[in-house]
Coordinates of C-alpha atoms in Angstrom, one line a residue:
M1038 CA 9.0 36.8 -67.9
G1039 CA 9.2 35.2 -64.4
E1040 CA 6.4 35.2 -61.8
T1041 CA 6.4 36.9 -58.4
V1042 CA 6.7 34.7 -55.3
G1043 CA 2.9 35.2 -54.6
N1044 CA 2.0 34.0 -58.1
L1045 CA 4.2 31.0 -57.6
I1046 CA 2.4 29.8 -54.5
G1047 CA -1.1 31.3 -55.2
L1048 CA -1.1 33.9 -52.4
N1049 CA -1.2 37.7 -52.4
D1050 CA 2.4 39.0 -52.4
V1051 CA 1.7 41.5 -49.7
V1052 CA 1.0 38.7 -47.2
I1053 CA 4.2 36.7 -47.4
H1054 CA 6.8 39.0 -45.8
P1055 CA 4.5 40.3 -43.0
A1056 CA 3.5 36.7 -42.3
A1057 CA 7.2 35.7 -42.0
T1058 CA 7.8 38.8 -39.8
L1059 CA 5.0 37.8 -37.5
A1060 CA 6.2 34.2 -37.4
V1061 CA 9.6 35.3 -36.2
E1062 CA 8.1 37.7 -33.6
A1063 CA 6.0 34.8 -32.3
H1064 CA 9.1 32.6 -32.1
N1065 CA 10.8 35.4 -30.0
S1066 CA 7.8 35.8 -27.7
P1067 CA 8.3 33.2 -24.9
S1068 CA 5.3 34.5 -22.9
K1069 CA 2.8 34.0 -25.7
Q1070 CA 1.7 30.9 -27.6
F1071 CA 0.7 32.8 -30.7
L1072 CA 0.3 36.2 -32.3
V1073 CA -2.5 37.4 -34.5
K1074 CA -2.5 40.2 -37.1
K1075 CA -4.8 41.4 -39.8
I1076 CA -3.0 42.3 -43.1
K1077 CA -4.8 44.6 -45.5
I1078 CA -4.4 43.3 -49.0
S1079 CA -6.4 45.8 -51.1
H1080 CA -7.8 49.3 -51.1
D1081 CA -11.4 48.0 -50.5
H1082 CA -10.4 47.1 -46.9
S1083 CA -10.3 43.4 -47.5
S1084 CA -7.8 41.7 -45.3
V1085 CA -6.1 38.4 -44.4
V1086 CA -5.9 37.1 -40.8
V1087 CA -2.4 35.7 -40.0
L1088 CA -2.0 33.5 -36.9
A1089 CA 1.7 32.8 -36.1
F1090 CA 2.8 30.3 -33.5
R1091 CA 5.7 30.1 -31.1
G1092 CA 7.8 27.0 -31.1
S1093 CA 10.4 25.6 -28.8
M1094 CA 14.1 24.9 -29.0
L1095 CA 14.1 22.5 -26.1
P1096 CA 15.3 19.1 -27.3
D1097 CA 12.7 17.3 -25.2
D1098 CA 9.9 19.3 -26.7
W1099 CA 10.8 18.0 -30.2
F1100 CA 10.4 14.3 -29.3
G1101 CA 7.0 14.1 -27.5
Q1102 CA 5.0 16.3 -25.2
P1103 CA 1.3 16.1 -24.1
P1104 CA -1.3 18.1 -26.0
F1105 CA -1.4 21.7 -25.1
G1106 CA -5.2 22.0 -25.2
K1107 CA -7.7 24.0 -27.2
T1108 CA -7.8 27.8 -27.2
E1109 CA -10.6 30.0 -28.5
I1110 CA -9.3 32.8 -30.7
D1111 CA -11.8 35.6 -31.2
T1112 CA -10.0 37.2 -34.2
L1113 CA -10.0 33.8 -35.9
K1114 CA -13.7 33.2 -35.1
D1115 CA -14.5 36.6 -36.6
A1116 CA -12.5 35.8 -39.7
I1117 CA -14.3 32.6 -40.2
K1118 CA -17.7 34.4 -39.8
K1119 CA -16.7 37.0 -42.4
K1120 CA -15.2 34.4 -44.6
R1121 CA -11.8 36.0 -44.7
Q1122 CA -8.6 34.3 -45.8
V1123 CA -6.8 32.7 -42.8
V1124 CA -3.1 32.1 -42.9
F1125 CA -1.3 30.0 -40.3
A1126 CA 2.4 30.8 -40.0
G1127 CA 5.4 29.4 -38.2
Y1128 CA 9.1 30.1 -38.1
S1129 CA 11.6 27.3 -37.1
S1130 CA 9.9 25.1 -34.5
G1131 CA 6.8 27.1 -34.8
G1132 CA 6.3 25.6 -38.2
P1133 CA 5.1 22.2 -37.1
I1134 CA 2.5 23.9 -34.8
A1135 CA 1.3 25.9 -37.8
I1136 CA 1.0 22.8 -39.9
L1137 CA -1.0 20.9 -37.2
A1138 CA -3.3 24.0 -36.7
T1139 CA -4.0 24.1 -40.4
L1140 CA -4.9 20.5 -40.4
Y1141 CA -7.3 21.0 -37.5
F1142 CA -8.8 23.9 -39.4
L1143 CA -9.2 21.9 -42.6
E1144 CA -10.9 19.1 -40.6
N1145 CA -13.4 21.4 -38.9
Q1146 CA -14.1 24.3 -41.3
T1147 CA -15.3 24.7 -44.9
L1148 CA -13.0 27.6 -45.6
S1149 CA -9.6 26.9 -47.2
P1150 CA -6.7 28.2 -45.1
R1151 CA -3.1 28.6 -46.0
C1152 CA 0.0 27.6 -44.1
L1153 CA 3.3 29.3 -44.5
T1154 CA 6.4 28.0 -42.7
F1155 CA 9.9 29.4 -42.7
G1156 CA 12.8 27.1 -41.8
S1157 CA 10.5 24.5 -40.3
P1158 CA 11.6 21.0 -39.4
L1159 CA 9.8 18.2 -41.2
V1160 CA 6.5 17.0 -39.9
G1161 CA 5.1 13.5 -40.6
D1162 CA 6.1 10.5 -42.6
R1163 CA 5.4 9.3 -46.1
I1164 CA 1.8 8.3 -45.2
F1165 CA 1.2 11.7 -43.7
G1166 CA 2.1 13.4 -47.0
H1167 CA 0.1 10.8 -48.9
A1168 CA -3.0 11.7 -46.8
L1169 CA -2.5 15.4 -47.5
R1170 CA -2.4 14.8 -51.3
R1171 CA -5.2 12.3 -51.2
E1172 CA -7.5 14.9 -49.5
G1173 CA -6.4 17.6 -52.0
W1174 CA -4.9 19.6 -49.1
S1175 CA -1.2 19.6 -50.1
D1176 CA -1.3 22.9 -52.0
Y1177 CA -2.5 24.7 -48.8
F1178 CA 1.0 24.2 -47.3
T1179 CA 4.0 26.2 -48.4
H1180 CA 7.4 25.8 -46.8
F1181 CA 10.3 28.3 -47.4
V1182 CA 13.7 26.8 -47.1
M1183 CA 17.2 28.4 -47.3
K1184 CA 19.8 26.5 -49.3
Y1185 CA 21.9 25.4 -46.4
D1186 CA 19.6 25.9 -43.4
I1187 CA 20.1 22.8 -41.1
I1188 CA 16.7 22.9 -39.3
P1189 CA 14.6 21.7 -42.3
R1190 CA 17.0 18.8 -42.6
I1191 CA 17.5 17.9 -39.0
M1192 CA 14.7 15.4 -38.7
L1193 CA 16.2 13.3 -41.5
S1194 CA 18.9 12.4 -38.9
P1195 CA 18.1 10.2 -35.8
S1196 CA 18.0 12.1 -32.5
S1197 CA 21.5 12.5 -31.1
T1198 CA 23.8 14.9 -29.3
D1199 CA 24.1 16.8 -32.6
H1200 CA 20.4 17.7 -32.3
E1201 CA 21.0 18.9 -28.8
Q1202 CA 23.9 21.0 -29.8
I1203 CA 22.0 22.7 -32.6
L1204 CA 18.8 23.3 -30.7
N1205 CA 20.6 24.6 -27.6
Y1206 CA 22.6 27.0 -29.8
F1207 CA 19.4 28.5 -31.3
K1208 CA 17.7 28.5 -27.9
S1209 CA 20.5 30.6 -26.6
K1210 CA 20.1 33.1 -29.4
F1211 CA 16.5 33.7 -28.3
D1212 CA 17.1 33.3 -24.6
T1213 CA 15.8 36.3 -22.5
Q1214 CA 18.8 35.9 -20.3
N1215 CA 21.1 36.7 -23.3
I1216 CA 23.2 33.6 -22.7
N1217 CA 24.8 33.1 -26.1
L1218 CA 26.5 29.8 -26.7
A1219 CA 29.3 29.4 -29.2
P1220 CA 28.2 27.9 -32.5
P1221 CA 28.4 24.1 -32.4
S1222 CA 30.8 22.3 -34.7
G1223 CA 31.1 18.9 -36.3
F1224 CA 27.4 18.3 -36.6
Y1225 CA 27.0 19.0 -40.3
L1226 CA 28.6 15.9 -41.7
T1227 CA 26.7 13.7 -39.3
V1228 CA 23.3 15.2 -39.9
M1229 CA 23.8 15.4 -43.7
G1230 CA 25.3 11.9 -43.8
N1231 CA 22.2 10.4 -42.2
A1232 CA 20.0 12.5 -44.4
S1233 CA 21.9 11.4 -47.5
S1234 CA 21.3 7.7 -46.5
V1235 CA 17.6 8.4 -46.4
A1236 CA 17.7 10.1 -49.8
S1237 CA 19.7 7.2 -51.3
Y1238 CA 17.4 4.6 -49.9
E1239 CA 14.3 6.4 -51.3
A1240 CA 16.0 6.9 -54.7
C1241 CA 16.6 3.1 -54.9
H1242 CA 13.0 2.6 -54.2
L1243 CA 12.0 5.1 -56.9
M1244 CA 14.2 3.4 -59.4
G1245 CA 12.4 0.1 -58.7
C1246 CA 15.3 -1.5 -57.0
R1247 CA 14.1 -4.5 -55.0
N1248 CA 17.5 -5.7 -53.8
P1249 CA 17.0 -7.6 -50.5
S1250 CA 20.3 -6.2 -49.3
L1251 CA 18.7 -2.8 -49.0
D1252 CA 16.3 -4.1 -46.3
I1253 CA 19.2 -5.8 -44.5
I1254 CA 21.1 -2.5 -44.5
K1255 CA 18.1 -0.7 -43.2
S1256 CA 17.8 -3.2 -40.3
F1257 CA 21.3 -2.1 -39.2
I1258 CA 21.1 1.6 -40.0
E1259 CA 18.4 3.7 -38.4
L1260 CA 16.7 5.7 -41.2
S1261 CA 14.5 8.6 -40.3
P1262 CA 10.8 8.1 -41.2
Y1263 CA 10.2 11.9 -41.7
R1264 CA 9.4 13.0 -45.3
P1265 CA 8.5 16.4 -46.9
S1266 CA 5.0 17.2 -47.9
G1267 CA 3.3 20.3 -49.4
T1268 CA 5.0 22.8 -51.7
Y1269 CA 8.6 23.7 -51.0
V1270 CA 10.1 27.1 -51.9
F1271 CA 13.9 27.0 -52.0
C1272 CA 15.5 30.4 -51.5
T1273 CA 18.6 30.5 -53.7
G1274 CA 20.3 33.5 -52.0
N1275 CA 20.2 35.6 -55.2
R1276 CA 16.6 36.9 -55.0
N1277 CA 15.3 33.9 -56.8
L1278 CA 13.2 30.9 -55.7
V1279 CA 12.8 27.3 -56.8
V1280 CA 9.3 25.9 -56.3
V1281 CA 8.9 22.1 -56.1
K1282 CA 5.7 20.1 -55.3
N1283 CA 6.9 16.6 -56.0
P1284 CA 7.7 15.3 -52.5
N1285 CA 10.3 12.8 -53.8
A1286 CA 12.1 15.6 -55.7
V1287 CA 11.9 17.8 -52.6
L1288 CA 13.7 15.2 -50.5
Q1289 CA 16.5 14.8 -53.1
I1290 CA 16.9 18.6 -53.4
L1291 CA 17.0 19.1 -49.7
I1292 CA 20.0 16.8 -49.6
H1293 CA 21.9 17.5 -52.8
C1294 CA 21.7 21.3 -52.9
A1295 CA 23.4 21.3 -49.5
E1296 CA 26.1 18.8 -50.5
L1297 CA 29.6 20.1 -49.8
G1298 CA 31.2 19.4 -53.2
E1299 CA 34.4 21.4 -53.1
S1300 CA 33.1 23.8 -50.4
N1301 CA 34.8 24.1 -47.1
T1302 CA 33.0 22.0 -44.4
A1303 CA 33.5 24.6 -41.7
E1304 CA 32.1 27.4 -43.9
V1305 CA 29.1 25.4 -45.0
E1306 CA 28.5 24.5 -41.3
K1307 CA 28.4 28.1 -40.4
S1308 CA 26.1 28.9 -43.3
S1309 CA 23.7 26.2 -42.1
L1310 CA 23.3 28.0 -38.8
R1311 CA 23.5 31.5 -40.2
E1312 CA 20.8 30.9 -42.9
H1313 CA 18.3 29.8 -40.3
S1314 CA 18.1 33.4 -39.2
A1315 CA 18.1 34.9 -42.7
Y1316 CA 14.5 34.3 -43.8
L1317 CA 13.3 37.9 -43.2
S1318 CA 16.2 39.5 -45.0
E1319 CA 15.9 37.1 -47.9
L1320 CA 12.2 37.4 -48.3
K1321 CA 12.4 41.2 -48.0
K1322 CA 14.7 41.3 -51.0
I1323 CA 12.4 39.0 -53.0
C1324 CA 9.1 40.6 -52.0
S1325 CA 10.1 44.3 -51.9
D1326 CA 9.6 45.2 -55.5
G1327 CA 7.4 42.4 -56.8
S1328 CA 10.1 41.5 -59.3
P1329 CA 10.2 38.0 -60.9
A1330 CA 11.2 35.3 -58.5
T1331 CA 11.5 32.2 -60.7
A1332 CA 14.7 30.2 -60.9
T1333 CA 16.1 27.0 -62.0
L1334 CA 17.9 24.2 -60.1
N1335 CA 21.2 25.8 -61.2
D1336 CA 20.4 28.7 -58.9
L1337 CA 20.6 26.3 -56.0
G1338 CA 24.1 25.3 -57.1
L1339 CA 22.9 22.2 -58.8
A1340 CA 24.6 23.1 -62.0
S1341 CA 27.4 21.1 -60.6
L1342 CA 25.3 18.0 -60.7
L1343 CA 27.5 16.7 -63.5
C1344 CA 30.0 16.3 -60.7
F1345 CA 27.4 14.4 -58.7
P1346 CA 25.9 11.8 -61.2
Q1347 CA 24.1 10.1 -58.3
A1348 CA 22.2 13.3 -57.5
M1349 CA 21.2 13.6 -61.1
R1350 CA 20.0 10.0 -61.2
C1351 CA 18.0 10.6 -58.0
L1352 CA 16.2 13.6 -59.3
Q1353 CA 15.5 11.9 -62.6
A1354 CA 14.1 8.9 -60.7
A1355 CA 11.7 11.2 -58.7
E1356 CA 10.4 12.5 -62.0
E1357 CA 10.1 9.1 -63.6
F1358 CA 8.4 7.7 -60.6
E1359 CA 5.6 10.3 -61.0
N1360 CA 5.3 9.4 -64.7
R1361 CA 5.1 5.7 -63.8
R1362 CA 2.2 6.4 -61.4
L1363 CA 0.3 8.1 -64.1
R1364 CA 1.0 5.2 -66.5
N1365 CA -0.2 2.8 -63.8
L1366 CA -3.4 4.8 -63.5
E1367 CA -4.0 4.4 -67.2
N1368 CA -3.5 0.6 -66.9
I1369 CA -6.1 0.5 -64.1
G1370 CA -8.7 1.6 -66.7
N1371 CA -8.2 -1.8 -68.3
Y1372 CA -8.5 -3.6 -65.0
M1373 CA -11.8 -1.8 -64.3
K1374 CA -13.2 -3.1 -67.6
K1375 CA -12.2 -6.6 -66.7
I1376 CA -13.7 -6.2 -63.2
E1377 CA -17.0 -5.0 -64.6
V1378 CA -17.2 -8.0 -66.9
E1379 CA -16.5 -10.5 -64.1
L1380 CA -19.0 -8.8 -61.7
K1381 CA -21.7 -8.9 -64.4
E1382 CA -21.2 -12.6 -64.7
L1383 CA -21.3 -13.1 -60.9
R1384 CA -24.5 -11.1 -60.7
K1385 CA -26.0 -13.6 -63.2
Y1386 CA -24.8 -16.4 -61.0
K1387 CA -26.5 -14.7 -58.0
E1388 CA -29.8 -14.4 -59.9
N1389 CA -29.7 -18.0 -61.0
A1390 CA -29.1 -19.1 -57.4
Q1391 CA -32.2 -17.2 -56.2
I1392 CA -34.3 -18.8 -58.9
R1393 CA -33.3 -22.1 -57.4
R1394 CA -34.3 -20.6 -54.0
V1395 CA -30.9 -21.4 -52.5
G1396 CA -29.2 -18.0 -52.3
Y1397 CA -25.8 -17.5 -53.8
Y1398 CA -23.9 -17.7 -50.5
D1399 CA -25.3 -21.2 -49.8
S1400 CA -25.0 -22.2 -53.4
F1401 CA -21.3 -21.3 -53.5
K1402 CA -20.7 -23.0 -50.2
L1403 CA -22.4 -26.3 -51.3
Q1404 CA -20.6 -26.3 -54.7
N1405 CA -23.2 -28.7 -56.3
E1406 CA -23.5 -26.9 -59.6
N1407 CA -21.2 -26.2 -62.6
D1408 CA -22.0 -22.5 -62.1
D1409 CA -20.4 -22.7 -58.7
F1410 CA -17.1 -23.8 -60.2
H1411 CA -17.1 -20.9 -62.7
A1412 CA -18.0 -18.5 -60.0
N1413 CA -15.0 -19.7 -58.0
V1414 CA -12.7 -19.1 -61.0
R1415 CA -14.1 -15.5 -61.3
R1416 CA -13.6 -15.0 -57.6
L1417 CA -9.9 -16.0 -57.9
E1418 CA -9.4 -13.8 -61.0
L1419 CA -10.8 -10.8 -59.3
A1420 CA -8.8 -11.4 -56.2
G1421 CA -5.6 -11.3 -58.3
I1422 CA -6.6 -8.0 -59.9
W1423 CA -7.5 -6.3 -56.6
D1424 CA -4.4 -7.7 -54.9
E1425 CA -2.2 -6.2 -57.6
I1426 CA -4.0 -2.8 -57.1
K1427 CA -3.5 -3.1 -53.3
E1428 CA 0.3 -3.8 -53.8
M1429 CA 0.6 -0.8 -56.0
L1430 CA -1.1 1.4 -53.4
K1431 CA 1.2 0.0 -50.6
E1432 CA 4.2 1.0 -52.7
F1433 CA 2.6 4.4 -53.5
E1434 CA 2.7 3.5 -57.2
L1435 CA -0.7 5.1 -57.9
P1436 CA -1.7 8.8 -57.7
D1437 CA -2.4 9.8 -54.1
D1438 CA -6.1 10.6 -54.8
F1439 CA -6.7 7.2 -56.4
E1440 CA -8.7 5.8 -53.4
K1441 CA -10.9 9.0 -53.3
K1442 CA -12.1 8.7 -56.9
P1443 CA -15.9 8.1 -56.8
E1444 CA -15.7 5.6 -59.6
I1445 CA -13.0 3.5 -57.8
I1446 CA -14.9 3.6 -54.5
D1447 CA -18.1 2.6 -56.3
I1448 CA -16.7 -0.4 -58.2
G1449 CA -14.7 -1.5 -55.2
T1450 CA -17.8 -1.5 -53.0
K1451 CA -19.7 -3.5 -55.5
Y1452 CA -16.9 -6.0 -55.7
R1453 CA -16.6 -6.2 -51.9
R1454 CA -20.3 -6.7 -51.3
L1455 CA -20.7 -9.3 -54.1
V1456 CA -17.5 -11.3 -53.7
E1457 CA -16.4 -11.2 -50.1
P1458 CA -19.4 -13.4 -49.1
L1459 CA -18.0 -16.0 -51.5
D1460 CA -14.6 -15.8 -49.8
I1461 CA -16.4 -16.3 -46.5
A1462 CA -18.4 -19.3 -47.8
N1463 CA -15.1 -20.9 -49.1
F1464 CA -13.5 -20.2 -45.7
Y1465 CA -16.1 -21.9 -43.6
R1466 CA -16.7 -24.7 -46.2
H1467 CA -13.1 -25.8 -45.6
S1468 CA -13.2 -25.0 -41.8
K1469 CA -10.3 -22.7 -42.1
D1470 CA -11.2 -21.0 -38.8
K1471 CA -9.5 -23.9 -37.1
E1472 CA -6.2 -22.8 -38.6
T1473 CA -6.4 -19.0 -38.7
G1474 CA -9.2 -18.2 -36.2
A1475 CA -12.4 -16.4 -37.0
Y1476 CA -13.0 -14.4 -40.1
M1477 CA -13.3 -10.9 -38.7
I1478 CA -12.9 -7.2 -39.9
I1479 CA -9.2 -7.3 -39.0
S1480 CA -7.8 -10.8 -38.9
K1481 CA -5.3 -13.2 -40.6
A1482 CA -8.3 -14.8 -42.2
R1483 CA -9.6 -11.7 -44.0
P1484 CA -7.7 -10.6 -47.2
D1485 CA -6.3 -7.1 -46.9
R1486 CA -8.0 -6.0 -50.1
Y1487 CA -11.4 -6.0 -48.5
L1488 CA -10.2 -3.9 -45.6
F1489 CA -8.6 -1.4 -48.0
I1490 CA -11.8 -1.1 -50.0
Q1491 CA -14.1 -0.9 -47.0
R1492 CA -11.9 2.0 -45.5
W1493 CA -12.3 3.9 -48.8
L1494 CA -16.0 4.0 -48.5
E1495 CA -16.0 4.7 -44.7
H1496 CA -13.6 7.6 -45.3
H1497 CA -15.7 8.9 -48.2
E1498 CA -18.9 8.9 -46.1
K1499 CA -17.1 10.1 -43.0
K1500 CA -18.1 6.9 -41.1
S1501 CA -16.2 5.4 -38.2
F1502 CA -13.9 2.4 -38.8
G1503 CA -15.8 -0.8 -39.1
S1504 CA -19.3 0.8 -39.4
L1505 CA -19.8 -0.4 -43.0
S1506 CA -19.1 -4.1 -42.5
E1507 CA -22.1 -5.5 -44.4
S1508 CA -19.9 -7.8 -46.5
L1509 CA -18.9 -9.5 -43.3
F1510 CA -22.5 -10.4 -42.4
W1511 CA -22.1 -14.1 -43.3
A1512 CA -18.9 -14.4 -41.3
D1513 CA -20.7 -13.1 -38.2
V1514 CA -23.5 -15.6 -38.7
E1515 CA -21.1 -18.6 -39.2
Q1516 CA -18.9 -17.7 -36.3
L1517 CA -21.8 -17.2 -34.0
G1518 CA -23.0 -20.7 -34.9
I1519 CA -19.6 -22.2 -34.0
D1520 CA -19.3 -20.2 -30.8
I1521 CA -22.7 -21.0 -29.5
K1522 CA -21.9 -24.7 -29.8
K1523 CA -18.6 -24.2 -27.9
K1524 CA -19.7 -21.7 -25.3
G1525 CA -23.5 -21.7 -25.1
Y1526 CA -25.5 -18.5 -24.7
L1527 CA -23.1 -16.3 -22.7
Q1528 CA -23.9 -12.6 -22.3
E1529 CA -21.2 -11.8 -24.9
I1530 CA -22.9 -14.2 -27.4
E1531 CA -26.3 -12.7 -26.7
E1532 CA -24.9 -9.2 -27.4
R1533 CA -23.5 -10.5 -30.7
I1534 CA -26.8 -12.0 -31.7
Q1535 CA -28.6 -8.8 -31.0
Q1536 CA -26.0 -6.9 -33.1
V1537 CA -26.5 -9.3 -36.0
E1538 CA -30.2 -8.7 -35.9
R1539 CA -29.8 -5.0 -35.8
N1540 CA -27.3 -5.1 -38.7
L1541 CA -29.6 -7.3 -40.7
I1542 CA -32.6 -4.9 -40.4
A1543 CA -30.4 -1.8 -41.1
W1544 CA -28.5 -3.3 -44.1
I1545 CA -31.6 -4.8 -45.7
G1546 CA -33.2 -1.4 -45.3
D1547 CA -30.5 0.5 -47.1
R1548 CA -29.9 -2.4 -49.6
S1549 CA -26.3 -2.8 -48.7
L1550 CA -27.1 -6.4 -47.9
D1551 CA -29.1 -8.4 -50.5
D1552 CA -32.4 -9.9 -49.3
D1553 CA -31.5 -13.4 -50.5
V1554 CA -30.3 -13.9 -46.9
L1555 CA -34.0 -14.1 -46.0
L1556 CA -34.7 -17.1 -48.2
E1557 CA -36.3 -20.0 -46.2
N1558 CA -33.4 -22.4 -46.9
S1559 CA -30.6 -19.9 -46.3
T1560 CA -28.0 -20.6 -43.6
F1561 CA -29.1 -17.5 -41.8
V1562 CA -32.8 -18.3 -41.6
K1563 CA -32.1 -21.8 -40.5
W1564 CA -29.6 -20.7 -37.8
W1565 CA -31.9 -17.8 -36.6
R1566 CA -35.0 -20.0 -36.4
D1567 CA -33.1 -22.4 -34.1
L1568 CA -32.3 -19.7 -31.6
P1569 CA -34.3 -19.7 -28.4
P1570 CA -37.0 -17.0 -28.5
Q1571 CA -35.6 -15.1 -25.6
H1572 CA -32.4 -14.5 -27.6
K1573 CA -34.2 -12.9 -30.5
P1574 CA -35.4 -9.5 -29.5
E1575 CA -36.1 -8.4 -33.1
S1576 CA -38.1 -11.5 -33.8
D1577 CA -41.2 -9.8 -35.1
R1578 CA -39.4 -7.5 -37.5
I1579 CA -37.2 -10.2 -38.9
E1580 CA -40.1 -12.6 -39.4
K1581 CA -41.9 -9.8 -41.3
L1582 CA -38.9 -9.4 -43.6
I1583 CA -38.7 -13.2 -44.2
G1584 CA -42.4 -13.2 -45.0
E1585 CA -42.0 -10.3 -47.4
K1586 CA -39.2 -12.1 -49.2
K1587 CA -41.2 -15.3 -49.3
K1588 CA -44.1 -13.4 -50.9
A1589 CA -41.9 -11.7 -53.4
A1590 CA -40.4 -15.0 -54.4
G1591 CA -43.9 -16.4 -55.1
V1592 CA -43.7 -19.1 -52.5

């Protein structure tokens, strides 16, 4: 037996149609930015608060407007206080506002809201969707789409006069002056042709096609960056629904279920406009009696996919891509074991360097011991593994929550703190700064893998960008030594020295920086001791730390 629409999306059935009704009312209320309504969901007086937003059908509003500010909503504040379910809703161009309001709520509240959109245009690119899934927020967003409705597909086509025709037509339907324009014509093939190009390009990517000609074609054809995210509920027109969460499959269905086939272009074009106004009647039929609402792709007219083998291949590619991501995650388990082994050996190398009272940074930079050679081999092997992981992430070939997994953040941070100093030592040993410039948090000199891993930890701990840069400590010291020789003690240099001192004290304190930097013969201590006293405001505290390290080392 099938499930009801509420069961399919994890929301009480009695909320959906009233939320859609309020969203349409808000869209038709030009004098109000939003409407609020409490919907009773049970006999014990529990309720859901629905906040529906008005959108705009002005073409200029769709392509950039200044922020509209922050508004306090008493009903919403009360709902948060009483821990009631909050639902943000939007019809048509009100959908994007509902999506952004839900994101703001998620960022600032501990309650889990829901977002329902009806005939909403797409919001955000592929990275936007990736971020939602990474945070575990994707299931909070549900988008209802009619089979032929043009508005959910319009952003897959570059801005053009076709956009203006469509938007002006819908604006006229809701215009208070009752100025009804004639339905536009000729737009459907243009919009869907551009959308089809996007779907085909993405399908080639999913299939692993790396043909350089695709990028050449892309440089000549403007492909929309917009991509679907969240859960999509496709209304079939026969009281049934198709629910899809895979964003790659959603993109393909958006295009292929609206393909003309043997249908008349003019009739489909009219349907694409008519269906945008049909959400209330469609949902009323589906929600009225709580009858099952499940369906198959055939209900969207995709039974004829045999006539469209490309469409079938695209959908199969979307499914296979997800399976490939899971297989890649399994393979990462073997990588992690290899990384652990190599890090263990590098920790031994570090301990041996301290026994020689050199410090592993300086030992690696000098390259006087056999152990230094083996450490370099391990550094390069680890770089290869992490670069491969980085490339998989850049191609979205790992699950979206990969970089949020505690075990991945932990091993990545251990790697960055232990190995990046070796990269820095190698960089300055060979004076590579003369070719690429300084080794900084973002620079040509710094490998991307370290920036990726650093951002994972900063995001996890909700720290600002660049605040956890302890693995760059040696680069700051080396570059300051070079810059002092070139420029002298300018104010900017003095400020950087003070920042290095503050960082040292903080990072030694929280143990994110190893105290071997305080060994008497380390590059840091030698450089710092040579600084004029007036440029060392933290002199007493750092001398104390050096003394404590000296005592601990038994010197």
